[in-house]
Amino acid sequence: MNTVIHKFRLIGHDTQVELPESAVVRHVAEHRGDYCIWAQLDPTARHVLRRFCVYATGETMEENSKRKFVGTFLSHGGALVWHVFEEPLR
């Protein structure tokens, strides 16, 4: 199986992204003003909707045992710190 890394924009606090269930998020960062994830995936695999949520440091989050931490990134020259989690679709 050959894999590639693709970039996906996160829009707002809660974004649904279509990518394979087996895709692995490798990096999160601000890129050219957008909040993004980079995922390694098999482009021929069946795609599904996956949900990613962005939380600011200090922001209250509902308890959710199925939430999976993806990564942390800085924006605005390091003034803001954001944390990305994958959450089950409702």
GROMACS .gro file of C-alpha atoms in nm:
model
   90
    1MET     CA    1   0.000   0.000   0.000
    2ASN     CA    2   0.133   0.344  -0.092
    3THR     CA    3   0.047   0.639   0.127
    4VAL     CA    4   0.061   1.015   0.083
    5ILE     CA    5   0.036   1.311   0.319
    6HIS     CA    6  -0.243   1.561   0.250
    7LYS     CA    7  -0.327   1.889   0.420
    8PHE     CA    8  -0.679   1.966   0.546
    9ARG     CA    9  -0.804   2.304   0.671
   10LEU     CA   10  -0.982   2.324   1.005
   11ILE     CA   11  -1.257   2.584   0.985
   12GLY     CA   12  -1.378   2.723   1.315
   13HIS     CA   13  -1.406   2.526   1.635
   14ASP     CA   14  -1.562   2.214   1.481
   15THR     CA   15  -1.473   2.074   1.137
   16GLN     CA   16  -1.576   1.756   0.960
   17VAL     CA   17  -1.315   1.625   0.717
   18GLU     CA   18  -1.358   1.349   0.461
   19LEU     CA   19  -1.058   1.115   0.481
   20PRO     CA   20  -0.998   0.742   0.527
   21GLU     CA   21  -1.074   0.588   0.865
   22SER     CA   22  -0.716   0.456   0.868
   23ALA     CA   23  -0.559   0.800   0.806
   24VAL     CA   24  -0.315   0.914   1.074
   25VAL     CA   25  -0.276   1.281   1.162
   26ARG     CA   26   0.097   1.358   1.157
   27HIS     CA   27   0.103   1.733   1.225
   28VAL     CA   28  -0.112   2.034   1.320
   29ALA     CA   29  -0.012   2.396   1.259
   30GLU     CA   30  -0.115   2.737   1.137
   31HIS     CA   31  -0.023   2.764   0.768
   32ARG     CA   32  -0.072   3.085   0.572
   33GLY     CA   33  -0.339   3.201   0.816
   34ASP     CA   34  -0.533   2.872   0.817
   35TYR     CA   35  -0.543   2.613   1.095
   36CYS     CA   36  -0.452   2.279   0.936
   37ILE     CA   37  -0.386   1.912   0.993
   38TRP     CA   38  -0.159   1.695   0.779
   39ALA     CA   39  -0.267   1.333   0.756
   40GLN     CA   40  -0.091   1.029   0.612
   41LEU     CA   41  -0.338   0.822   0.416
   42ASP     CA   42  -0.398   0.568   0.145
   43PRO     CA   43  -0.571   0.772  -0.126
   44THR     CA   44  -0.748   0.461  -0.261
   45ALA     CA   45  -0.909   0.374   0.074
   46ARG     CA   46  -1.277   0.444   0.132
   47HIS     CA   47  -1.327   0.792   0.280
   48VAL     CA   48  -1.548   0.868   0.580
   49LEU     CA   49  -1.636   1.185   0.768
   50ARG     CA   50  -1.416   1.250   1.072
   51ARG     CA   51  -1.465   1.533   1.320
   52PHE     CA   52  -1.187   1.758   1.453
   53CYS     CA   53  -1.238   2.023   1.723
   54VAL     CA   54  -1.003   2.306   1.817
   55TYR     CA   55  -0.989   2.437   2.175
   56ALA     CA   56  -0.798   2.733   2.313
   57THR     CA   57  -0.582   2.694   2.622
   58GLY     CA   58  -0.811   2.748   2.922
   59GLU     CA   59  -1.131   2.681   2.728
   60THR     CA   60  -1.381   2.449   2.899
   61MET     CA   61  -1.448   2.118   2.721
   62GLU     CA   62  -1.736   1.878   2.783
   63GLU     CA   63  -1.626   1.544   2.927
   64ASN     CA   64  -1.586   1.292   2.645
   65SER     CA   65  -1.395   0.969   2.699
   66LYS     CA   66  -1.384   0.903   2.321
   67ARG     CA   67  -1.204   1.231   2.245
   68LYS     CA   68  -0.853   1.171   2.105
   69PHE     CA   69  -0.576   1.430   2.132
   70VAL     CA   70  -0.421   1.510   1.792
   71GLY     CA   71  -0.179   1.795   1.862
   72THR     CA   72  -0.111   2.152   1.976
   73PHE     CA   73  -0.014   2.452   1.766
   74LEU     CA   74   0.057   2.824   1.810
   75SER     CA   75  -0.094   3.115   1.619
   76HIS     CA   76  -0.050   3.493   1.606
   77GLY     CA   77   0.325   3.470   1.658
   78GLY     CA   78   0.285   3.238   1.957
   79ALA     CA   79   0.034   3.460   2.139
   80LEU     CA   80  -0.241   3.196   2.118
   81VAL     CA   81  -0.211   2.823   2.187
   82TRP     CA   82  -0.465   2.581   2.036
   83HIS     CA   83  -0.529   2.210   2.097
   84VAL     CA   84  -0.683   1.980   1.835
   85PHE     CA   85  -0.885   1.672   1.923
   86GLU     CA   86  -1.061   1.414   1.710
   87GLU     CA   87  -1.411   1.355   1.840
   88PRO     CA   88  -1.675   1.103   1.740
   89LEU     CA   89  -1.950   1.233   1.512
   90ARG     CA   90  -2.270   1.297   1.703
   0.00000   0.00000   0.00000
